[in-house]
Short mmCIF file of C-alpha atoms and ligand atoms in Angstrom, two decimals:
data_model
loop_
_atom_site.label_atom_id
_atom_site.label_comp_id
_atom_site.label_asym_id
_atom_site.label_seq_id
_atom_site.Cartn_x
_atom_site.Cartn_y
_atom_site.Cartn_z
CA UNK A 1369 137.63 182.45 81.83
CA UNK A 1370 134.76 182.93 84.23
CA UNK A 1371 134.42 180.49 87.09
CA UNK A 1372 130.90 179.11 87.00
CA UNK A 1373 131.56 175.50 87.92
CA UNK A 1374 133.89 174.15 90.57
CA UNK A 1375 134.64 170.45 90.93
CA UNK A 1376 136.28 169.06 94.04
CA UNK A 1377 137.80 165.58 93.92
CA UNK A 1378 137.65 164.01 97.39
CA UNK A 1379 134.63 164.24 99.69
CA UNK A 1380 136.47 163.76 102.99
CA UNK A 1381 137.19 165.92 106.02
CA UNK A 1382 138.82 168.61 103.87
CA UNK A 1383 136.82 168.50 100.62
CA UNK A 1384 133.34 168.14 102.17
CA UNK A 1385 133.31 171.06 104.65
CA UNK A 1386 135.44 173.37 102.45
CA UNK A 1387 133.20 173.01 99.41
CA UNK A 1388 130.04 173.31 101.50
CA UNK A 1389 131.26 176.70 102.73
CA UNK A 1390 132.40 177.86 99.27
CA UNK A 1391 128.96 176.93 97.90
CA UNK A 1392 127.20 178.71 100.75
CA UNK A 1393 129.21 181.89 100.28
CA UNK A 1394 129.23 181.87 96.46
CA UNK A 1395 125.65 181.10 95.36
CA UNK A 1396 126.55 182.16 91.81
CA UNK A 1397 128.93 179.18 91.44
CA UNK A 1398 127.91 175.55 91.05
CA UNK A 1399 130.09 173.41 93.32
CA UNK A 1400 130.18 169.64 92.81
CA UNK A 1401 132.09 167.28 95.05
CA UNK A 1402 133.01 163.90 93.56
CA UNK A 1403 134.62 160.87 95.16
CA UNK A 1404 135.72 157.41 94.06
CA UNK A 1405 133.94 156.06 97.11
CA UNK A 1406 130.29 155.74 96.03
CA UNK A 1407 129.05 154.97 99.54
CA UNK A 1408 130.50 158.24 100.74
CA UNK A 1409 128.70 160.19 98.02
CA UNK A 1410 125.48 158.39 98.94
CA UNK A 1411 125.75 159.46 102.53
CA UNK A 1412 126.58 163.07 101.58
CA UNK A 1413 123.30 162.99 99.67
CA UNK A 1414 121.48 161.21 102.50
CA UNK A 1415 119.96 162.36 105.80
CA UNK A 1416 121.69 165.40 107.32
CA UNK A 1417 122.10 163.58 110.62
CA UNK A 1418 124.40 160.96 109.10
CA UNK A 1419 126.76 162.91 106.85
CA UNK A 1420 130.15 161.14 106.56
CA UNK A 1421 131.89 163.94 108.43
CA UNK A 1422 130.73 165.09 111.85
CA UNK A 1423 131.57 168.74 112.29
CA UNK A 1424 129.62 171.29 114.35
CA UNK A 1425 127.70 173.64 112.02
CA UNK A 1426 128.27 171.51 108.91
CA UNK A 1427 124.74 170.13 108.84
CA UNK A 1428 123.24 173.63 108.69
CA UNK A 1429 125.54 174.70 105.83
CA UNK A 1430 124.79 171.56 103.82
CA UNK A 1431 121.07 171.98 104.49
CA UNK A 1432 121.10 175.42 102.95
CA UNK A 1433 123.35 174.83 99.95
CA UNK A 1434 122.73 171.20 98.96
CA UNK A 1435 120.58 170.94 95.85
CA UNK A 1436 120.87 174.73 95.34
CA UNK A 1437 124.47 175.05 94.15
CA UNK A 1438 126.16 172.28 96.15
CA UNK A 1439 126.09 168.79 94.72
CA UNK A 1440 127.69 165.46 95.59
CA UNK A 1441 128.17 163.16 92.63
CA UNK A 1442 129.70 159.85 91.54
CA UNK A 1443 130.34 161.21 88.05
CA UNK A 1444 134.03 162.12 88.22
CA UNK A 1445 134.56 162.33 84.44
CA UNK A 1446 131.58 164.55 83.66
CA UNK A 1447 132.25 166.97 86.48
CA UNK A 1448 135.93 167.34 85.61
CA UNK A 1449 134.96 168.10 82.03
CA UNK A 1450 132.32 170.66 83.00
CA UNK A 1451 134.29 172.75 85.46
CA UNK A 1452 136.75 175.59 85.06
CA UNK A 1453 138.33 175.09 88.47
CA UNK A 1454 139.21 171.77 90.11
CA UNK A 1455 140.19 171.26 93.74
CA UNK A 1456 142.18 168.17 94.64
CA UNK A 1457 141.24 167.15 98.17
CA UNK A 1458 142.24 163.50 98.18
CA UNK A 1459 144.04 161.81 101.03
CA UNK A 1460 147.83 161.75 101.31
CA UNK A 1461 148.64 159.24 104.05
CA UNK A 1462 152.17 158.32 105.08
CA UNK A 1463 153.69 155.74 102.73
CA UNK A 1464 153.47 152.18 104.03
CA UNK A 1465 156.03 150.57 101.71
CA UNK A 1466 158.76 151.36 99.23
CA UNK A 1467 161.19 154.31 99.30
CA UNK A 1468 160.51 156.61 102.24
CA UNK A 1469 158.09 154.15 103.90
CA UNK A 1470 156.90 155.41 107.29
CA UNK A 1471 157.87 158.96 106.45
CA UNK A 1472 157.18 160.23 102.93
CA UNK A 1473 153.63 160.96 101.78
CA UNK A 1474 151.89 158.38 99.65
CA UNK A 1475 151.06 160.33 96.53
CA UNK A 1476 149.28 157.55 94.67
CA UNK A 1477 145.83 159.11 95.28
CA UNK A 1478 147.03 162.49 94.09
CA UNK A 1479 148.62 160.94 91.02
CA UNK A 1480 145.55 158.98 90.05
CA UNK A 1481 143.45 162.09 90.57
CA UNK A 1482 145.79 164.11 88.29
CA UNK A 1483 145.55 161.38 85.65
CA UNK A 1484 141.76 161.62 85.76
CA UNK A 1485 141.92 165.38 85.36
CA UNK A 1486 144.18 165.03 82.31
CA UNK A 1487 142.03 162.29 80.83
CA UNK A 1488 138.65 163.98 81.13
CA UNK A 1489 139.54 167.63 80.50
CA UNK A 1490 138.52 169.13 77.16
CA UNK A 1491 139.32 172.76 78.02
CA UNK A 1492 141.83 174.79 80.09
CA UNK A 1493 141.56 174.38 83.86
CA UNK A 1494 142.83 175.82 87.08
CA UNK A 1495 143.88 172.91 89.29
CA UNK A 1496 144.22 173.55 93.00
CA UNK A 1497 146.15 171.45 95.50
CA UNK A 1498 144.04 171.43 98.62
CA UNK A 1499 145.40 168.29 100.26
CA UNK A 1500 148.59 168.73 102.25
CA UNK A 1501 151.35 167.74 99.93
CA UNK A 1502 155.10 167.59 100.13
CA UNK A 1503 156.90 170.60 98.75
CA UNK A 1504 157.34 170.47 94.97
CA UNK A 1505 154.37 168.15 94.39
CA UNK A 1506 152.86 170.78 92.10
CA UNK A 1507 155.75 170.11 89.74
CA UNK A 1508 154.88 166.42 89.68
CA UNK A 1509 151.19 167.15 89.09
CA UNK A 1510 152.15 169.45 86.25
CA UNK A 1511 154.21 166.67 84.62
CA UNK A 1512 151.37 164.15 84.94
CA UNK A 1513 148.87 166.58 83.46
CA UNK A 1514 151.19 167.42 80.59
CA UNK A 1515 152.06 163.81 79.77
CA UNK A 1516 148.44 162.69 79.80
CA UNK A 1517 146.72 165.44 77.85
CA UNK A 1518 146.97 167.37 74.60
CA UNK A 1519 146.64 171.11 73.89
CA UNK A 1520 145.11 171.92 77.24
CA UNK A 1521 146.62 174.45 79.60
CA UNK A 1522 146.56 173.59 83.29
CA UNK A 1523 147.47 176.20 85.83
CA UNK A 1524 148.43 174.72 89.21
CA UNK A 1525 147.79 176.59 92.45
CA UNK A 1526 148.52 175.58 96.01
CA UNK A 1527 145.83 176.55 98.51
CA UNK A 1528 146.52 174.59 101.70
CA UNK A 1529 143.78 174.00 104.22
CA UNK A 1530 144.28 175.38 107.71
CA UNK A 1531 140.99 174.26 109.18
CA UNK A 1532 141.10 172.25 112.38
CA UNK A 1533 138.60 169.47 112.80
CA UNK A 1534 135.87 170.19 115.33
CA UNK A 1535 135.98 173.90 114.45
CA UNK A 1536 136.23 173.50 110.65
CA UNK A 1537 133.14 175.50 109.74
CA UNK A 1538 134.04 178.41 111.96
CA UNK A 1539 137.66 178.26 110.73
CA UNK A 1540 136.37 178.41 107.15
CA UNK A 1541 134.00 181.28 107.89
CA UNK A 1542 136.60 183.29 109.75
CA UNK A 1543 139.94 182.10 108.44
CA UNK A 1544 142.83 183.99 110.01
CA UNK A 1545 144.54 183.67 106.64
CA UNK A 1546 143.99 182.10 103.25
CA UNK A 1547 147.16 181.15 101.46
CA UNK A 1548 147.32 180.95 97.69
CA UNK A 1549 150.51 179.96 95.91
CA UNK A 1550 150.90 180.23 92.15
CA UNK A 1551 153.44 180.75 89.40
CA UNK A 1552 154.85 184.20 88.80
CA UNK A 1553 153.75 184.13 85.14
CA UNK A 1554 150.93 185.89 83.33
CA UNK A 1555 148.67 182.85 83.43
CA UNK A 1556 149.75 182.04 86.99
CA UNK A 1557 148.81 185.51 88.20
CA UNK A 1558 145.47 185.32 86.41
CA UNK A 1559 144.65 182.02 88.09
CA UNK A 1560 145.62 183.39 91.51
CA UNK A 1561 143.29 186.32 90.89
CA UNK A 1562 140.39 183.98 90.12
CA UNK A 1563 140.83 182.12 93.39
CA UNK A 1564 141.29 185.36 95.35
CA UNK A 1565 137.95 186.52 93.89
CA UNK A 1566 136.22 183.43 95.20
CA UNK A 1567 137.52 183.81 98.76
CA UNK A 1568 136.86 187.57 98.68
CA UNK A 1569 133.16 186.74 98.81
CA UNK A 1570 133.57 186.40 102.58
CA UNK A 1571 137.24 186.79 103.59
CA UNK A 1572 138.70 190.30 103.95
CA UNK A 1573 141.30 190.93 101.22
CA UNK A 1574 144.15 191.61 103.69
CA UNK A 1575 143.77 188.07 105.03
CA UNK A 1576 144.37 186.49 101.62
CA UNK A 1577 148.10 185.98 101.19
CA UNK A 1578 149.57 185.18 97.81
CA UNK A 1579 152.99 183.54 97.45
CA UNK A 1580 154.88 181.32 95.08
CA UNK A 1581 153.80 177.67 94.98
CA UNK A 1582 156.71 176.31 96.99
CA UNK A 1583 156.28 178.78 99.86
CA UNK A 1584 152.62 177.93 100.08
CA UNK A 1585 153.28 174.19 100.14
CA UNK A 1586 156.02 174.54 102.74
CA UNK A 1587 154.03 177.00 104.89
CA UNK A 1588 151.44 174.32 105.53
CA UNK A 1589 153.99 171.78 106.75
CA UNK A 1590 155.85 174.41 108.76
CA UNK A 1591 152.68 175.77 110.46
CA UNK A 1592 151.64 172.33 111.58
CA UNK A 1593 155.17 171.46 112.70
CA UNK A 1594 155.33 174.65 114.80
CA UNK A 1595 151.95 173.96 116.43
CA UNK A 1596 152.86 170.35 117.16
CA UNK A 1597 156.21 171.49 118.53
CA UNK A 1598 154.45 173.59 121.17
CA UNK A 1599 152.45 170.57 122.30
CA UNK A 1600 155.54 168.39 122.46
CA UNK A 1601 157.36 171.13 124.39
CA UNK A 1602 154.62 171.39 127.01
CA UNK A 1603 154.27 167.60 127.16
CA UNK A 1604 158.01 167.19 127.70
CA UNK A 1605 157.71 169.64 130.58
CA UNK A 1606 154.80 167.67 132.02
CA UNK A 1607 157.24 164.79 132.41
CA UNK A 1608 159.60 167.06 134.31
CA UNK A 1609 156.73 168.39 136.48
CA UNK A 1610 155.90 164.88 137.53
CA UNK A 1611 159.43 164.42 138.81
CA UNK A 1612 159.85 167.81 140.47
CA UNK A 1613 156.44 168.51 142.00
CA UNK A 1614 155.81 171.50 139.74
CA UNK A 1615 152.28 171.73 138.35
CA UNK A 1616 151.99 171.60 134.57
CA UNK A 1617 148.68 173.53 134.54
CA UNK A 1618 150.26 176.38 136.49
CA UNK A 1619 153.37 176.23 134.35
CA UNK A 1620 151.27 176.40 131.18
CA UNK A 1621 149.45 179.52 132.43
CA UNK A 1622 152.71 181.15 133.51
CA UNK A 1623 154.41 180.50 130.17
CA UNK A 1624 151.36 181.40 128.08
CA UNK A 1625 150.93 184.73 129.87
CA UNK A 1626 154.02 186.00 128.13
CA UNK A 1627 152.43 187.76 125.18
CA UNK A 1628 155.34 186.79 122.98
CA UNK A 1629 154.49 183.14 123.59
CA UNK A 1630 150.70 183.33 124.05
CA UNK A 1631 148.33 180.76 125.58
CA UNK A 1632 147.42 178.62 122.56
CA UNK A 1633 148.54 175.07 121.99
CA UNK A 1634 150.08 174.77 125.44
CA UNK A 1635 147.56 172.29 126.86
CA UNK A 1636 149.32 169.14 128.05
CA UNK A 1637 147.73 165.97 126.74
CA UNK A 1638 148.01 162.27 126.03
CA UNK A 1639 149.85 163.35 122.88
CA UNK A 1640 148.56 165.00 119.74
CA UNK A 1641 146.71 162.96 117.13
CA UNK A 1642 144.88 163.66 113.90
CA UNK A 1643 145.62 163.25 110.26
CA UNK A 1644 147.95 166.23 109.93
CA UNK A 1645 150.56 166.80 112.60
CA UNK A 1646 152.45 163.53 112.50
CA UNK A 1647 152.14 163.16 108.74
CA UNK A 1648 153.24 166.71 108.01
CA UNK A 1649 156.21 166.59 110.37
CA UNK A 1650 157.34 163.28 108.91
CA UNK A 1651 157.05 164.88 105.50
CA UNK A 1652 159.17 167.78 106.64
CA UNK A 1653 161.75 165.42 108.11
CA UNK A 1654 161.87 163.45 104.87
CA UNK A 1655 162.24 166.61 102.84
CA UNK A 1656 165.13 167.84 105.01
CA UNK A 1657 166.85 164.47 104.75
CA UNK A 1658 166.49 164.54 100.98
CA UNK A 1659 168.33 167.84 100.92
CA UNK A 1660 171.05 166.45 103.21
CA UNK A 1661 169.92 168.60 106.14
CA UNK A 1662 170.23 165.82 108.68
CA UNK A 1663 170.42 168.03 111.77
CA UNK A 1664 167.34 169.94 110.72
CA UNK A 1665 165.56 166.65 110.06
CA UNK A 1666 166.52 165.35 113.50
CA UNK A 1667 165.32 168.57 115.16
CA UNK A 1668 161.81 168.14 113.79
CA UNK A 1669 161.77 164.38 114.24
CA UNK A 1670 162.19 164.94 117.95
CA UNK A 1671 158.69 166.50 118.06
CA UNK A 1672 157.24 163.12 117.02
CA UNK A 1673 159.49 161.20 119.36
CA UNK A 1674 158.32 163.25 122.35
CA UNK A 1675 154.73 162.65 121.25
CA UNK A 1676 155.28 158.90 121.22
CA UNK A 1677 157.05 159.18 124.55
CA UNK A 1678 154.07 161.04 126.02
CA UNK A 1679 151.68 158.28 124.92
CA UNK A 1680 154.01 155.67 126.37
CA UNK A 1681 154.45 157.55 129.61
CA UNK A 1682 150.69 157.87 130.08
CA UNK A 1683 150.09 154.17 129.45
CA UNK A 1684 152.95 153.33 131.82
CA UNK A 1685 151.44 155.55 134.48
CA UNK A 1686 148.16 153.61 134.34
CA UNK A 1687 149.90 150.27 134.43
CA UNK A 1688 152.07 151.35 137.36
CA UNK A 1689 149.06 152.49 139.39
CA UNK A 1690 147.63 149.01 139.04
CA UNK A 1691 150.87 147.51 140.37
CA UNK A 1692 152.02 146.41 136.93
CA UNK A 1693 149.10 144.03 136.55
CA UNK A 1694 146.04 144.88 134.50
CA UNK A 1695 144.82 141.32 134.21
CA UNK A 1696 141.03 141.35 134.40
CA UNK A 1697 140.92 145.05 135.36
CA UNK A 1698 137.86 146.77 133.95
CA UNK A 1699 138.83 150.17 132.60
CA UNK A 1700 136.64 152.73 130.82
CA UNK A 1701 138.14 154.74 127.98
CA UNK A 1702 136.33 158.04 127.41
CA UNK A 1703 137.09 159.47 123.97
CA UNK A 1704 138.28 157.56 120.92
CA UNK A 1705 138.55 160.41 118.39
CA UNK A 1706 141.85 162.31 118.39
CA UNK A 1707 140.07 165.25 119.98
CA UNK A 1708 136.61 166.41 120.98
CA UNK A 1709 133.84 167.38 118.51
CA UNK A 1710 135.00 165.18 115.63
CA UNK A 1711 134.35 161.62 114.46
CA UNK A 1712 137.92 161.33 113.14
CA UNK A 1713 140.17 158.83 114.91
CA UNK A 1714 143.16 158.96 112.59
CA UNK A 1715 146.37 158.78 114.64
CA UNK A 1716 144.36 159.11 117.83
CA UNK A 1717 146.45 158.59 120.96
CA UNK A 1718 143.60 156.40 122.26
CA UNK A 1719 144.57 153.71 119.76
CA UNK A 1720 148.17 153.54 120.92
CA UNK A 1721 147.44 153.79 124.61
CA UNK A 1722 144.67 151.18 124.49
CA UNK A 1723 146.95 148.83 122.62
CA UNK A 1724 149.41 148.99 125.53
CA UNK A 1725 146.70 148.50 128.13
CA UNK A 1726 145.27 145.51 126.27
CA UNK A 1727 148.69 143.92 125.93
CA UNK A 1728 148.94 144.18 129.68
CA UNK A 1729 145.70 142.27 130.14
CA UNK A 1730 143.14 145.05 130.68
CA UNK A 1731 139.48 144.67 129.80
CA UNK A 1732 138.42 147.91 128.12
CA UNK A 1733 135.02 149.61 127.83
CA UNK A 1734 135.21 152.29 125.18
CA UNK A 1735 132.96 155.29 124.62
CA UNK A 1736 132.89 158.21 122.22
CA UNK A 1737 129.68 160.12 121.47
CA UNK A 1738 130.74 160.94 117.92
CA UNK A 1739 131.75 157.59 116.50
CA UNK A 1740 130.48 154.04 116.50
CA UNK A 1741 131.91 151.04 118.27
CA UNK A 1742 132.40 149.43 114.81
CA UNK A 1743 134.88 152.21 114.02
CA UNK A 1744 136.77 151.45 117.24
CA UNK A 1745 137.06 147.80 116.26
CA UNK A 1746 138.10 148.77 112.72
CA UNK A 1747 140.89 150.98 114.11
CA UNK A 1748 142.07 148.26 116.43
CA UNK A 1749 142.05 145.81 113.51
CA UNK A 1750 144.02 148.19 111.35
CA UNK A 1751 146.64 148.55 114.00
CA UNK A 1752 147.06 144.85 113.63
CA UNK A 1753 146.42 143.41 116.95
CA UNK A 1754 143.22 141.58 116.20
CA UNK A 1755 145.25 138.42 115.65
CA UNK A 1756 146.65 138.70 119.13
CA UNK A 1757 143.07 138.08 120.30
CA UNK A 1758 143.27 141.38 122.16
CA UNK A 1759 140.09 142.55 120.52
CA UNK A 1760 138.11 140.11 122.67
CA UNK A 1761 138.81 142.39 125.62
CA UNK A 1762 137.33 145.43 123.91
CA UNK A 1763 133.71 146.31 124.71
CA UNK A 1764 131.38 149.22 124.07
CA UNK A 1765 130.46 151.44 126.99
CA UNK A 1766 127.02 152.96 127.44
CA UNK A 1767 127.93 156.23 129.14
CA UNK A 1768 124.48 156.61 130.72
CA UNK A 1769 125.08 153.37 132.56
CA UNK A 1770 128.71 153.97 133.49
CA UNK A 1771 128.00 153.14 137.14
CA UNK A 1772 126.96 149.58 136.25
CA UNK A 1773 130.26 148.26 134.89
CA UNK A 1774 132.20 147.59 138.12
CA UNK A 1775 135.02 149.69 136.80
CA UNK A 1776 138.38 149.91 138.51
CA UNK A 1777 139.69 152.66 136.27
CA UNK A 1778 138.40 155.50 134.10
CA UNK A 1779 140.64 157.17 131.52
CA UNK A 1780 139.74 160.54 130.01
CA UNK A 1781 141.28 160.74 126.53
CA UNK A 1782 139.65 163.82 125.06
CA UNK A 1783 137.83 166.91 126.26
CA UNK A 1784 134.38 166.02 124.95
CA UNK A 1785 131.74 168.30 126.53
CA UNK A 1786 129.76 165.34 127.74
CA UNK A 1787 132.65 164.29 129.98
CA UNK A 1788 133.64 167.76 131.15
CA UNK A 1789 130.05 168.71 132.02
CA UNK A 1790 129.10 165.43 133.64
CA UNK A 1791 128.30 165.56 137.32
CA UNK A 1792 130.97 163.13 138.46
CA UNK A 1793 129.75 163.39 142.07
CA UNK A 1794 126.81 161.23 140.99
CA UNK A 1795 129.17 158.25 140.74
CA UNK A 1796 130.78 156.42 143.59
CA UNK A 1797 134.39 156.96 142.55
CA UNK A 1798 136.02 155.99 145.83
CA UNK A 1799 137.34 152.72 144.48
CA UNK A 1800 138.05 153.88 140.95
CA UNK A 1801 141.34 155.30 139.73
CA UNK A 1802 140.60 158.27 137.48
CA UNK A 1803 143.31 159.02 134.91
CA UNK A 1804 142.85 162.44 133.37
CA UNK A 1805 144.75 162.51 130.08
CA UNK A 1806 143.84 166.15 129.42
CA UNK A 1807 143.79 167.62 132.94
CA UNK A 1808 140.28 168.46 131.77
CA UNK A 1809 138.54 167.69 135.07
CA UNK A 1810 140.99 169.41 137.38
CA UNK A 1811 138.23 171.62 138.80
CA UNK A 1812 135.97 168.69 139.67
CA UNK A 1813 136.19 167.03 143.03
CA UNK A 1814 137.27 163.56 142.04
CA UNK A 1815 138.92 161.24 144.54
CA UNK A 1816 141.93 159.30 143.15
CA UNK A 1817 142.25 161.91 140.38
CA UNK A 1818 145.50 161.28 138.55
CA UNK A 1819 146.42 164.17 136.25
CA UNK A 1820 149.24 164.65 133.76
C1 UDX B 927 145.59 170.78 112.66
C2 UDX B 927 145.88 172.29 112.55
O1 UDX B 927 145.44 172.95 113.75
C3 UDX B 927 145.20 172.87 111.34
O2 UDX B 927 145.53 174.23 111.21
C4 UDX B 927 145.69 172.07 110.12
O3 UDX B 927 145.23 172.57 108.95
C5 UDX B 927 145.33 170.61 110.28
O4 UDX B 927 145.95 170.12 111.46
P1 UDX B 927 143.61 169.27 113.56
O5 UDX B 927 144.52 168.11 113.34
O6 UDX B 927 142.21 169.17 113.07
O7 UDX B 927 144.21 170.60 112.91
O8 UDX B 927 143.49 169.53 115.14
P2 UDX B 927 144.18 170.48 116.23
O9 UDX B 927 143.14 171.25 116.92
O10 UDX B 927 145.33 171.22 115.71
O11 UDX B 927 144.71 169.41 117.28
C6 UDX B 927 145.68 168.43 116.96
C7 UDX B 927 145.98 167.57 118.17
O12 UDX B 927 146.69 168.29 119.17
C8 UDX B 927 144.72 167.02 118.87
O13 UDX B 927 144.93 165.68 119.24
C9 UDX B 927 144.58 167.92 120.08
O14 UDX B 927 143.86 167.33 121.12
C10 UDX B 927 146.05 168.15 120.42
N1 UDX B 927 146.31 169.36 121.23
C11 UDX B 927 145.97 170.58 120.75
C12 UDX B 927 146.97 169.25 122.45
O15 UDX B 927 147.31 168.15 122.88
N2 UDX B 927 147.24 170.39 123.16
C13 UDX B 927 146.91 171.63 122.71
O16 UDX B 927 147.20 172.61 123.41
C14 UDX B 927 146.24 171.73 121.47
P1 ADP B 928 141.18 164.42 104.14
O1 ADP B 928 141.20 164.48 105.66
O2 ADP B 928 142.49 164.84 103.53
O3 ADP B 928 140.00 165.11 103.55
P2 ADP B 928 139.81 161.88 103.66
O4 ADP B 928 140.35 160.49 103.70
O5 ADP B 928 138.79 162.28 104.66
O6 ADP B 928 141.08 162.85 103.76
O7 ADP B 928 139.20 162.21 102.22
C1 ADP B 928 139.83 161.96 101.02
C2 ADP B 928 138.80 161.42 100.02
O8 ADP B 928 139.39 161.36 98.71
C3 ADP B 928 138.29 160.01 100.32
O9 ADP B 928 136.89 160.05 100.47
C4 ADP B 928 138.71 159.17 99.08
O10 ADP B 928 137.73 158.21 98.72
C5 ADP B 928 138.85 160.23 98.01
N1 ADP B 928 139.77 159.87 96.90
C6 ADP B 928 141.04 159.44 97.00
N2 ADP B 928 141.58 159.25 95.78
C7 ADP B 928 140.63 159.58 94.87
C8 ADP B 928 140.57 159.64 93.44
N3 ADP B 928 141.63 159.33 92.70
N4 ADP B 928 139.41 160.02 92.87
C9 ADP B 928 138.35 160.36 93.61
N5 ADP B 928 138.34 160.35 94.96
C10 ADP B 928 139.45 159.98 95.59
#
């Protein structure tokens, strides 16, 4: 089987950028991304400035490949039928109800996607799990494919995504590793080879690791858990610094200078956010519990608990500095996305911290250069406090006019360039408390600068 057509189901943060790069690097292959959300497909086909995903460098890649060998289409059935290789890049949020609610992954999108693949396939296919899935999901996908199709062979591979939002294109261009898990059978090995060939168009062979399916699935959860653990470790120490007079920035440099530890993922923060870390750790915890490994489950769960504690602690710090009374206090929130250079606000610490500030009576003015105020309101709504009438105290902030709001507090939530490069001396900050949730402005001369 020669791979001439690739179909990717799911045009989100993973599917969109990943397929754009595959198309760019493999001009001989036609890559079509489909999605159940027609609006999303429309905007992928629309003006480059308003693609559904904001990611530095993405626009340029789409510009070059779109219409050449990269297509975005509403036709799920036709594109499944016409492709030899199918990527599943649908969302796998944490389950909201039923068994494992609040912890296990909701696989309903993956299941419905597998049913579509079974229904519309007329020839053998290689099916690739791209979304982060709990270990042993491949088995479930296999069952669904088998039950819903006749005389068609599906080979399932796991090829987890390690890109980080904000640097996705660069991560895809220069991946430090590509992981491909497949069955140790003749057909399994053949399928692995096909996918290795695709990545070999731009990734050096030694960086493409092949494993069995379960190792590949678990490696994704474990990598994210380890990264998140480092952030929770440094954040837990920031709490201790506050009590002892040690400086977390200095501590972070001192620890990170040990080559065995290294400097990455040791930046203290308002707590990690994003669609992966919390979800993947909860998945890992759930998996351990299922196997009766309660101590192991508890060990990893603690990473999340410290993250929640860090968010709480930061909100408490703000409230305390205003003498426990935020009533009528005008506070600017800089950064709504879970980190800089992305328009993704899933699990952003801003949501949780703002919720606390609003409950304490604050009037918030929110800014983020990469996402709209409508998205902020949608997030607040989804976190179910619109009924509490708290949303009435949420306003947009025009950053160019920040001096005109009579602010009493400014809170830095992410390290967006705009904020780090702003000449803060231009503002009269003498009567404003400046809470730096990233210690990002520690080199600026800011009076009343309250760091982590
Ligand atoms: C992560 C993984 O990095 C990536 O490999 C995986 O495939 C998907 O999940 P992502 O969620 O996009 O990527 O962002 P990442 O850069 O890892 O940051 C996650 C969160 O941790 C952000 O909120 C970030 O601000 C925070 N963070 C990161 C810190 O608080 N301190 C740090 O030192 C690093
Ligand atoms: P991720 O960060 O994992 O890429 P997103 O939510 O950004 O998550 O993207 C997942 C996409 O998958 C969404 O655009 C959603 O509409 C799409 N999707 C989910 N289920 C299906 C399905 N069964 N068929 C087609 N598209 C789907």
